Protein backbone atom coordinates (compact mmCIF):
# COMPACT_ATOMS: atom_id res chain seq x y z
CA UNK A 1 0.00 0.00 0.00
CA UNK A 2 2.75 2.45 0.95
CA UNK A 3 4.73 1.64 -2.17
CA UNK A 4 1.67 2.16 -4.34
CA UNK A 5 1.00 5.53 -2.73
CA UNK A 6 4.57 6.70 -3.33
CA UNK A 7 4.57 5.50 -6.95
CA UNK A 8 1.22 7.17 -7.56
CA UNK A 9 2.54 10.44 -6.13
CA UNK A 10 5.57 10.35 -8.44
CA UNK A 11 3.29 9.63 -11.40
CA UNK A 12 0.96 12.53 -10.56
CA UNK A 13 3.95 14.86 -10.14
CA UNK A 14 5.31 13.72 -13.51
CA UNK A 15 1.91 14.32 -15.11
CA UNK A 16 1.64 17.79 -13.56
CA UNK A 17 5.14 18.67 -14.76
CA UNK A 18 4.04 17.91 -18.34
CA UNK A 19 0.81 19.86 -18.04
CA UNK A 20 0.44 23.63 -18.63
CA UNK A 21 -0.73 24.03 -15.04
CA UNK A 22 2.19 22.22 -13.41
CA UNK A 23 3.89 25.43 -12.26
CA UNK A 24 0.75 26.37 -10.33
CA UNK A 25 1.31 23.42 -8.00
CA UNK A 26 4.96 24.17 -7.36
CA UNK A 27 5.21 27.94 -7.11
CA UNK A 28 4.22 29.60 -3.86
CA UNK A 29 0.72 30.99 -3.71
CA UNK A 30 1.62 34.62 -4.18
CA UNK A 31 3.39 34.09 -7.50
CA UNK A 32 1.01 31.61 -9.06
CA UNK A 33 -1.19 34.29 -10.57
CA UNK A 34 1.73 35.65 -12.58
CA UNK A 35 1.59 32.51 -14.66
CA UNK A 36 -2.15 31.95 -14.73
CA UNK A 37 -3.81 35.31 -15.26
CA UNK A 38 -5.88 36.59 -12.38
CA UNK A 39 -5.89 33.37 -10.40
CA UNK A 40 -7.05 34.14 -6.83
CA UNK A 41 -4.26 33.86 -4.31
CA UNK A 42 -6.19 31.34 -2.23
CA UNK A 43 -6.57 29.02 -5.24
CA UNK A 44 -2.86 29.11 -6.07
CA UNK A 45 -2.05 28.65 -2.36
CA UNK A 46 -4.24 25.55 -2.08
CA UNK A 47 -2.70 24.23 -5.30
CA UNK A 48 0.79 24.82 -3.93
CA UNK A 49 -0.03 22.95 -0.70
CA UNK A 50 -1.49 20.06 -2.71
CA UNK A 51 1.76 19.91 -4.70
CA UNK A 52 3.79 20.16 -1.48
CA UNK A 53 1.87 17.24 0.01
CA UNK A 54 2.51 15.18 -3.12
CA UNK A 55 6.21 16.00 -2.93
CA UNK A 56 6.27 15.00 0.75
CA UNK A 57 4.67 11.63 -0.03
CA UNK A 58 7.01 11.05 -2.96
CA UNK A 59 10.24 12.24 -1.34
CA UNK A 60 9.90 11.86 2.43
CA UNK A 61 7.71 8.81 3.04
CA UNK A 62 10.32 6.47 1.51
CA UNK A 63 12.88 7.78 4.00
CA UNK A 64 10.65 6.62 6.89
CA UNK A 65 10.23 3.04 5.66
CA UNK A 66 12.28 1.54 8.54
CA UNK A 67 10.01 3.19 11.14
CA UNK A 68 6.85 2.21 9.25
CA UNK A 69 7.94 -1.42 8.84
CA UNK A 70 8.84 -1.69 12.53
CA UNK A 71 5.50 -0.21 13.52
CA UNK A 72 3.66 -2.57 11.19
CA UNK A 73 5.40 -5.57 12.75
CA UNK A 74 4.52 -4.33 16.23
CA UNK A 75 0.85 -4.33 15.23
CA UNK A 76 0.67 -7.86 13.79
CA UNK A 77 -1.40 -9.15 16.73
CA UNK A 78 -3.66 -6.09 16.97
CA UNK A 79 -7.02 -5.48 15.42
CA UNK A 80 -7.38 -2.38 13.24
CA UNK A 81 -3.65 -2.41 12.50
CA UNK A 82 -4.29 -0.77 9.13
CA UNK A 83 -6.18 2.06 10.81
CA UNK A 84 -3.34 2.65 13.30
CA UNK A 85 -0.80 2.71 10.50
CA UNK A 86 -2.95 5.23 8.66
CA UNK A 87 -2.99 7.43 11.79
CA UNK A 88 0.80 7.33 11.94
CA UNK A 89 1.09 8.33 8.28
CA UNK A 90 -1.49 11.07 8.79
CA UNK A 91 0.46 12.55 11.69
CA UNK A 92 3.68 12.44 9.70
CA UNK A 93 2.18 14.10 6.62
CA UNK A 94 0.39 16.75 8.69
CA UNK A 95 3.70 17.76 10.25
CA UNK A 96 5.20 18.29 6.80
CA UNK A 97 2.06 20.01 5.56
CA UNK A 98 2.35 22.43 8.48
CA UNK A 99 5.92 23.16 7.41
CA UNK A 100 4.64 23.78 3.88
CA UNK A 101 2.12 26.30 5.23
CA UNK A 102 4.93 28.06 7.11
CA UNK A 103 7.08 28.20 3.97
CA UNK A 104 4.15 29.53 1.96
CA UNK A 105 3.48 32.30 4.49
CA UNK A 106 7.15 33.24 4.60
CA UNK A 107 7.37 33.49 0.82
CA UNK A 108 4.10 35.41 0.64
CA UNK A 109 5.43 37.83 3.26
CA UNK A 110 8.60 38.35 1.23
CA UNK A 111 6.47 39.24 -1.77
CA UNK A 112 4.87 42.06 0.18
CA UNK A 113 8.27 43.72 0.61
CA UNK A 114 9.11 46.22 -2.17
CA UNK A 115 11.16 44.31 -4.72
CA UNK A 116 10.42 41.03 -2.97
CA UNK A 117 8.98 39.34 -6.05
CA UNK A 118 12.12 40.12 -8.03
CA UNK A 119 14.32 38.73 -5.25
CA UNK A 120 12.33 35.47 -5.13
CA UNK A 121 12.86 35.00 -8.86
CA UNK A 122 16.55 35.99 -8.84
CA UNK A 123 19.79 34.05 -8.55
CA UNK A 124 20.34 35.72 -5.17
CA UNK A 125 17.44 33.77 -3.71
CA UNK A 126 18.67 30.46 -5.17
CA UNK A 127 22.23 31.05 -4.01
CA UNK A 128 20.92 32.00 -0.57
CA UNK A 129 18.98 28.74 -0.28
CA UNK A 130 22.07 26.70 -1.14
CA UNK A 131 24.13 28.69 1.36
CA UNK A 132 21.57 28.21 4.16
CA UNK A 133 21.22 24.50 3.37
CA UNK A 134 25.00 24.08 3.35
CA UNK A 135 25.51 25.95 6.61
CA UNK A 136 22.75 23.94 8.32
CA UNK A 137 24.65 20.73 7.54
CA UNK A 138 27.16 21.83 10.19
CA UNK A 139 24.63 22.64 12.93
CA UNK A 140 24.10 20.62 16.11
CA UNK A 141 20.32 20.77 15.65
CA UNK A 142 20.66 18.97 12.33
CA UNK A 143 22.40 15.99 13.91
CA UNK A 144 20.26 15.89 17.04
CA UNK A 145 17.19 15.49 14.84
CA UNK A 146 18.96 13.18 12.41
CA UNK A 147 19.93 10.82 15.23
CA UNK A 148 16.27 10.52 16.23
CA UNK A 149 15.39 9.63 12.64
CA UNK A 150 18.22 7.10 12.40
CA UNK A 151 17.06 5.11 15.46
CA UNK A 152 13.46 4.10 14.61
CA UNK A 153 13.34 1.23 17.09
CA UNK A 154 14.35 3.40 20.03
CA UNK A 155 11.95 6.08 18.87
CA UNK A 156 9.04 3.63 18.78
CA UNK A 157 9.91 2.08 22.15
CA UNK A 158 9.93 5.49 23.81
CA UNK A 159 6.63 6.66 22.28
CA UNK A 160 4.51 3.50 22.04
CA UNK A 161 2.86 2.07 25.15
CA UNK A 162 -0.31 0.65 23.60
CA UNK A 163 -2.71 2.16 26.15
CA UNK A 164 -4.29 4.69 23.81
CA UNK A 165 -3.34 3.13 20.49
CA UNK A 166 -4.97 5.65 18.17
CA UNK A 167 -3.54 8.75 19.84
CA UNK A 168 -0.11 7.15 20.26
CA UNK A 169 0.02 6.10 16.59
CA UNK A 170 -0.81 9.63 15.45
CA UNK A 171 1.68 11.15 17.91
CA UNK A 172 4.46 8.84 16.69
CA UNK A 173 3.86 9.99 13.12
CA UNK A 174 3.58 13.65 14.15
CA UNK A 175 6.70 13.65 16.35
CA UNK A 176 8.74 11.68 13.88
CA UNK A 177 7.64 14.15 11.23
CA UNK A 178 8.87 17.04 13.37
CA UNK A 179 12.29 15.42 13.82
CA UNK A 180 12.35 14.68 10.10
CA UNK A 181 11.64 18.35 9.39
CA UNK A 182 14.32 19.28 11.89
CA UNK A 183 17.01 17.45 9.94
CA UNK A 184 15.74 17.89 6.37
CA UNK A 185 13.97 21.29 6.17
CA UNK A 186 16.89 23.11 4.58
CA UNK A 187 17.38 20.43 1.93
CA UNK A 188 13.66 20.37 1.21
CA UNK A 189 13.64 24.15 0.68
CA UNK A 190 16.14 23.66 -2.14
CA UNK A 191 13.07 22.75 -4.20
CA UNK A 192 12.46 26.50 -4.42
CA UNK A 193 15.93 27.04 -5.88
CA UNK A 194 14.75 25.67 -9.23
CA UNK A 195 11.50 27.68 -9.23
CA UNK A 196 9.25 24.74 -10.07
CA UNK A 197 9.21 21.01 -9.46
CA UNK A 198 11.92 19.18 -11.35
CA UNK A 199 11.63 15.42 -11.06
CA UNK A 200 15.36 14.82 -11.52
CA UNK A 201 16.16 17.35 -8.77
CA UNK A 202 13.49 15.80 -6.53
CA UNK A 203 14.98 12.34 -7.03
CA UNK A 204 18.47 13.59 -6.13
CA UNK A 205 17.25 15.28 -2.95
CA UNK A 206 15.10 12.30 -1.95
CA UNK A 207 18.06 9.96 -2.48
CA UNK A 208 20.38 12.16 -0.40
CA UNK A 209 17.89 12.43 2.48
CA UNK A 210 17.22 8.68 2.42
CA UNK A 211 20.97 7.97 2.67
CA UNK A 212 21.42 10.46 5.52
CA UNK A 213 18.58 8.90 7.51
CA UNK A 214 19.01 5.20 6.78
CA UNK A 215 22.44 4.22 5.43
CA UNK A 216 24.92 2.97 8.08
CA UNK A 217 27.36 5.67 6.94
CA UNK A 218 24.65 8.25 6.25
CA UNK A 219 25.55 10.51 9.17
CA UNK A 220 29.03 11.00 7.70
CA UNK A 221 27.51 12.42 4.52
CA UNK A 222 26.29 15.58 6.27
CA UNK A 223 29.37 17.78 6.39
CA UNK A 224 30.79 16.87 2.94
CA UNK A 225 27.35 17.59 1.54
CA UNK A 226 27.39 20.93 3.37
CA UNK A 227 30.65 21.83 1.67
CA UNK A 228 29.20 20.93 -1.75
CA UNK A 229 26.13 23.08 -1.13
CA UNK A 230 28.16 26.08 0.05
CA UNK A 231 30.48 25.75 -2.96
CA UNK A 232 27.41 25.61 -5.19
CA UNK A 233 26.11 28.84 -3.63
CA UNK A 234 29.48 30.51 -4.27
CA UNK A 235 29.55 29.18 -7.84
CA UNK A 236 26.06 30.53 -8.58
CA UNK A 237 27.04 33.91 -7.18
CA UNK A 238 30.36 34.04 -9.03
CA UNK A 239 28.73 33.07 -12.33
CA UNK A 240 26.10 35.80 -12.16
CA UNK A 241 28.42 38.48 -10.77
CA UNK A 242 31.00 37.77 -13.44
CA UNK A 243 28.38 37.92 -16.18
GROMACS .gro file of C-alpha atoms in nm:
model
  243
    1UNK     CA    1   0.000   0.000   0.000
    2UNK     CA    2   0.275   0.245   0.095
    3UNK     CA    3   0.473   0.164  -0.217
    4UNK     CA    4   0.167   0.216  -0.434
    5UNK     CA    5   0.100   0.553  -0.273
    6UNK     CA    6   0.457   0.670  -0.333
    7UNK     CA    7   0.457   0.550  -0.695
    8UNK     CA    8   0.122   0.717  -0.756
    9UNK     CA    9   0.254   1.044  -0.613
   10UNK     CA   10   0.557   1.035  -0.844
   11UNK     CA   11   0.329   0.963  -1.140
   12UNK     CA   12   0.096   1.253  -1.056
   13UNK     CA   13   0.395   1.486  -1.014
   14UNK     CA   14   0.531   1.372  -1.351
   15UNK     CA   15   0.191   1.432  -1.511
   16UNK     CA   16   0.164   1.779  -1.356
   17UNK     CA   17   0.514   1.867  -1.476
   18UNK     CA   18   0.404   1.791  -1.834
   19UNK     CA   19   0.081   1.986  -1.804
   20UNK     CA   20   0.044   2.363  -1.863
   21UNK     CA   21  -0.073   2.403  -1.504
   22UNK     CA   22   0.219   2.222  -1.341
   23UNK     CA   23   0.389   2.543  -1.226
   24UNK     CA   24   0.075   2.637  -1.033
   25UNK     CA   25   0.131   2.342  -0.800
   26UNK     CA   26   0.496   2.417  -0.736
   27UNK     CA   27   0.521   2.794  -0.711
   28UNK     CA   28   0.422   2.960  -0.386
   29UNK     CA   29   0.072   3.099  -0.371
   30UNK     CA   30   0.162   3.462  -0.418
   31UNK     CA   31   0.339   3.409  -0.750
   32UNK     CA   32   0.101   3.161  -0.906
   33UNK     CA   33  -0.119   3.429  -1.057
   34UNK     CA   34   0.173   3.565  -1.258
   35UNK     CA   35   0.159   3.251  -1.466
   36UNK     CA   36  -0.215   3.195  -1.473
   37UNK     CA   37  -0.381   3.531  -1.526
   38UNK     CA   38  -0.588   3.659  -1.238
   39UNK     CA   39  -0.589   3.337  -1.040
   40UNK     CA   40  -0.705   3.414  -0.683
   41UNK     CA   41  -0.426   3.386  -0.431
   42UNK     CA   42  -0.619   3.134  -0.223
   43UNK     CA   43  -0.657   2.902  -0.524
   44UNK     CA   44  -0.286   2.911  -0.607
   45UNK     CA   45  -0.205   2.865  -0.236
   46UNK     CA   46  -0.424   2.555  -0.208
   47UNK     CA   47  -0.270   2.423  -0.530
   48UNK     CA   48   0.079   2.482  -0.393
   49UNK     CA   49  -0.003   2.295  -0.070
   50UNK     CA   50  -0.149   2.006  -0.271
   51UNK     CA   51   0.176   1.991  -0.470
   52UNK     CA   52   0.379   2.016  -0.148
   53UNK     CA   53   0.187   1.724   0.001
   54UNK     CA   54   0.251   1.518  -0.312
   55UNK     CA   55   0.621   1.600  -0.293
   56UNK     CA   56   0.627   1.500   0.075
   57UNK     CA   57   0.467   1.163  -0.003
   58UNK     CA   58   0.701   1.105  -0.296
   59UNK     CA   59   1.024   1.224  -0.134
   60UNK     CA   60   0.990   1.186   0.243
   61UNK     CA   61   0.771   0.881   0.304
   62UNK     CA   62   1.032   0.647   0.151
   63UNK     CA   63   1.288   0.778   0.400
   64UNK     CA   64   1.065   0.662   0.689
   65UNK     CA   65   1.023   0.304   0.566
   66UNK     CA   66   1.228   0.154   0.854
   67UNK     CA   67   1.001   0.319   1.114
   68UNK     CA   68   0.685   0.221   0.925
   69UNK     CA   69   0.794  -0.142   0.884
   70UNK     CA   70   0.884  -0.169   1.253
   71UNK     CA   71   0.550  -0.021   1.352
   72UNK     CA   72   0.366  -0.257   1.119
   73UNK     CA   73   0.540  -0.557   1.275
   74UNK     CA   74   0.452  -0.433   1.623
   75UNK     CA   75   0.085  -0.433   1.523
   76UNK     CA   76   0.067  -0.786   1.379
   77UNK     CA   77  -0.140  -0.915   1.673
   78UNK     CA   78  -0.366  -0.609   1.697
   79UNK     CA   79  -0.702  -0.548   1.542
   80UNK     CA   80  -0.738  -0.238   1.324
   81UNK     CA   81  -0.365  -0.241   1.250
   82UNK     CA   82  -0.429  -0.077   0.913
   83UNK     CA   83  -0.618   0.206   1.081
   84UNK     CA   84  -0.334   0.265   1.330
   85UNK     CA   85  -0.080   0.271   1.050
   86UNK     CA   86  -0.295   0.523   0.866
   87UNK     CA   87  -0.299   0.743   1.179
   88UNK     CA   88   0.080   0.733   1.194
   89UNK     CA   89   0.109   0.833   0.828
   90UNK     CA   90  -0.149   1.107   0.879
   91UNK     CA   91   0.046   1.255   1.169
   92UNK     CA   92   0.368   1.244   0.970
   93UNK     CA   93   0.218   1.410   0.662
   94UNK     CA   94   0.039   1.675   0.869
   95UNK     CA   95   0.370   1.776   1.025
   96UNK     CA   96   0.520   1.829   0.680
   97UNK     CA   97   0.206   2.001   0.556
   98UNK     CA   98   0.235   2.243   0.848
   99UNK     CA   99   0.592   2.316   0.741
  100UNK     CA  100   0.464   2.378   0.388
  101UNK     CA  101   0.212   2.630   0.523
  102UNK     CA  102   0.493   2.806   0.711
  103UNK     CA  103   0.708   2.820   0.397
  104UNK     CA  104   0.415   2.953   0.196
  105UNK     CA  105   0.348   3.230   0.449
  106UNK     CA  106   0.715   3.324   0.460
  107UNK     CA  107   0.737   3.349   0.082
  108UNK     CA  108   0.410   3.541   0.064
  109UNK     CA  109   0.543   3.783   0.326
  110UNK     CA  110   0.860   3.835   0.123
  111UNK     CA  111   0.647   3.924  -0.177
  112UNK     CA  112   0.487   4.206   0.018
  113UNK     CA  113   0.827   4.372   0.061
  114UNK     CA  114   0.911   4.622  -0.217
  115UNK     CA  115   1.116   4.431  -0.472
  116UNK     CA  116   1.042   4.103  -0.297
  117UNK     CA  117   0.898   3.934  -0.605
  118UNK     CA  118   1.212   4.012  -0.803
  119UNK     CA  119   1.432   3.873  -0.525
  120UNK     CA  120   1.233   3.547  -0.513
  121UNK     CA  121   1.286   3.500  -0.886
  122UNK     CA  122   1.655   3.599  -0.884
  123UNK     CA  123   1.979   3.405  -0.855
  124UNK     CA  124   2.034   3.572  -0.517
  125UNK     CA  125   1.744   3.377  -0.371
  126UNK     CA  126   1.867   3.046  -0.517
  127UNK     CA  127   2.223   3.105  -0.401
  128UNK     CA  128   2.092   3.200  -0.057
  129UNK     CA  129   1.898   2.874  -0.028
  130UNK     CA  130   2.207   2.670  -0.114
  131UNK     CA  131   2.413   2.869   0.136
  132UNK     CA  132   2.157   2.821   0.416
  133UNK     CA  133   2.122   2.450   0.337
  134UNK     CA  134   2.500   2.408   0.335
  135UNK     CA  135   2.551   2.595   0.661
  136UNK     CA  136   2.275   2.394   0.832
  137UNK     CA  137   2.465   2.073   0.754
  138UNK     CA  138   2.716   2.183   1.019
  139UNK     CA  139   2.463   2.264   1.293
  140UNK     CA  140   2.410   2.062   1.611
  141UNK     CA  141   2.032   2.077   1.565
  142UNK     CA  142   2.066   1.897   1.233
  143UNK     CA  143   2.240   1.599   1.391
  144UNK     CA  144   2.026   1.589   1.704
  145UNK     CA  145   1.719   1.549   1.484
  146UNK     CA  146   1.896   1.318   1.241
  147UNK     CA  147   1.993   1.082   1.523
  148UNK     CA  148   1.627   1.052   1.623
  149UNK     CA  149   1.539   0.963   1.264
  150UNK     CA  150   1.822   0.710   1.240
  151UNK     CA  151   1.706   0.511   1.546
  152UNK     CA  152   1.346   0.410   1.461
  153UNK     CA  153   1.334   0.123   1.709
  154UNK     CA  154   1.435   0.340   2.003
  155UNK     CA  155   1.195   0.608   1.887
  156UNK     CA  156   0.904   0.363   1.878
  157UNK     CA  157   0.991   0.208   2.215
  158UNK     CA  158   0.993   0.549   2.381
  159UNK     CA  159   0.663   0.666   2.228
  160UNK     CA  160   0.451   0.350   2.204
  161UNK     CA  161   0.286   0.207   2.515
  162UNK     CA  162  -0.031   0.065   2.360
  163UNK     CA  163  -0.271   0.216   2.615
  164UNK     CA  164  -0.429   0.469   2.381
  165UNK     CA  165  -0.334   0.313   2.049
  166UNK     CA  166  -0.497   0.565   1.817
  167UNK     CA  167  -0.354   0.875   1.984
  168UNK     CA  168  -0.011   0.715   2.026
  169UNK     CA  169   0.002   0.610   1.659
  170UNK     CA  170  -0.081   0.963   1.545
  171UNK     CA  171   0.168   1.115   1.791
  172UNK     CA  172   0.446   0.884   1.669
  173UNK     CA  173   0.386   0.999   1.312
  174UNK     CA  174   0.358   1.365   1.415
  175UNK     CA  175   0.670   1.365   1.635
  176UNK     CA  176   0.874   1.168   1.388
  177UNK     CA  177   0.764   1.415   1.123
  178UNK     CA  178   0.887   1.704   1.337
  179UNK     CA  179   1.229   1.542   1.382
  180UNK     CA  180   1.235   1.468   1.010
  181UNK     CA  181   1.164   1.835   0.939
  182UNK     CA  182   1.432   1.928   1.189
  183UNK     CA  183   1.701   1.745   0.994
  184UNK     CA  184   1.574   1.789   0.637
  185UNK     CA  185   1.397   2.129   0.617
  186UNK     CA  186   1.689   2.311   0.458
  187UNK     CA  187   1.738   2.043   0.193
  188UNK     CA  188   1.366   2.037   0.121
  189UNK     CA  189   1.364   2.415   0.068
  190UNK     CA  190   1.614   2.366  -0.214
  191UNK     CA  191   1.307   2.275  -0.420
  192UNK     CA  192   1.246   2.650  -0.442
  193UNK     CA  193   1.593   2.704  -0.588
  194UNK     CA  194   1.475   2.567  -0.923
  195UNK     CA  195   1.150   2.768  -0.923
  196UNK     CA  196   0.925   2.474  -1.007
  197UNK     CA  197   0.921   2.101  -0.946
  198UNK     CA  198   1.192   1.918  -1.135
  199UNK     CA  199   1.163   1.542  -1.106
  200UNK     CA  200   1.536   1.482  -1.152
  201UNK     CA  201   1.616   1.735  -0.877
  202UNK     CA  202   1.349   1.580  -0.653
  203UNK     CA  203   1.498   1.234  -0.703
  204UNK     CA  204   1.847   1.359  -0.613
  205UNK     CA  205   1.725   1.528  -0.295
  206UNK     CA  206   1.510   1.230  -0.195
  207UNK     CA  207   1.806   0.996  -0.248
  208UNK     CA  208   2.038   1.216  -0.040
  209UNK     CA  209   1.789   1.243   0.248
  210UNK     CA  210   1.722   0.868   0.242
  211UNK     CA  211   2.097   0.797   0.267
  212UNK     CA  212   2.142   1.046   0.552
  213UNK     CA  213   1.858   0.890   0.751
  214UNK     CA  214   1.901   0.520   0.678
  215UNK     CA  215   2.244   0.422   0.543
  216UNK     CA  216   2.492   0.297   0.808
  217UNK     CA  217   2.736   0.567   0.694
  218UNK     CA  218   2.465   0.825   0.625
  219UNK     CA  219   2.555   1.051   0.917
  220UNK     CA  220   2.903   1.100   0.770
  221UNK     CA  221   2.751   1.242   0.452
  222UNK     CA  222   2.629   1.558   0.627
  223UNK     CA  223   2.937   1.778   0.639
  224UNK     CA  224   3.079   1.687   0.294
  225UNK     CA  225   2.735   1.759   0.154
  226UNK     CA  226   2.739   2.093   0.337
  227UNK     CA  227   3.065   2.183   0.167
  228UNK     CA  228   2.920   2.093  -0.175
  229UNK     CA  229   2.613   2.308  -0.113
  230UNK     CA  230   2.816   2.608   0.005
  231UNK     CA  231   3.048   2.575  -0.296
  232UNK     CA  232   2.741   2.561  -0.519
  233UNK     CA  233   2.611   2.884  -0.363
  234UNK     CA  234   2.948   3.051  -0.427
  235UNK     CA  235   2.955   2.918  -0.784
  236UNK     CA  236   2.606   3.053  -0.858
  237UNK     CA  237   2.704   3.391  -0.718
  238UNK     CA  238   3.036   3.404  -0.903
  239UNK     CA  239   2.873   3.307  -1.233
  240UNK     CA  240   2.610   3.580  -1.216
  241UNK     CA  241   2.842   3.848  -1.077
  242UNK     CA  242   3.100   3.777  -1.344
  243UNK     CA  243   2.838   3.792  -1.618
   0.00000   0.00000   0.00000
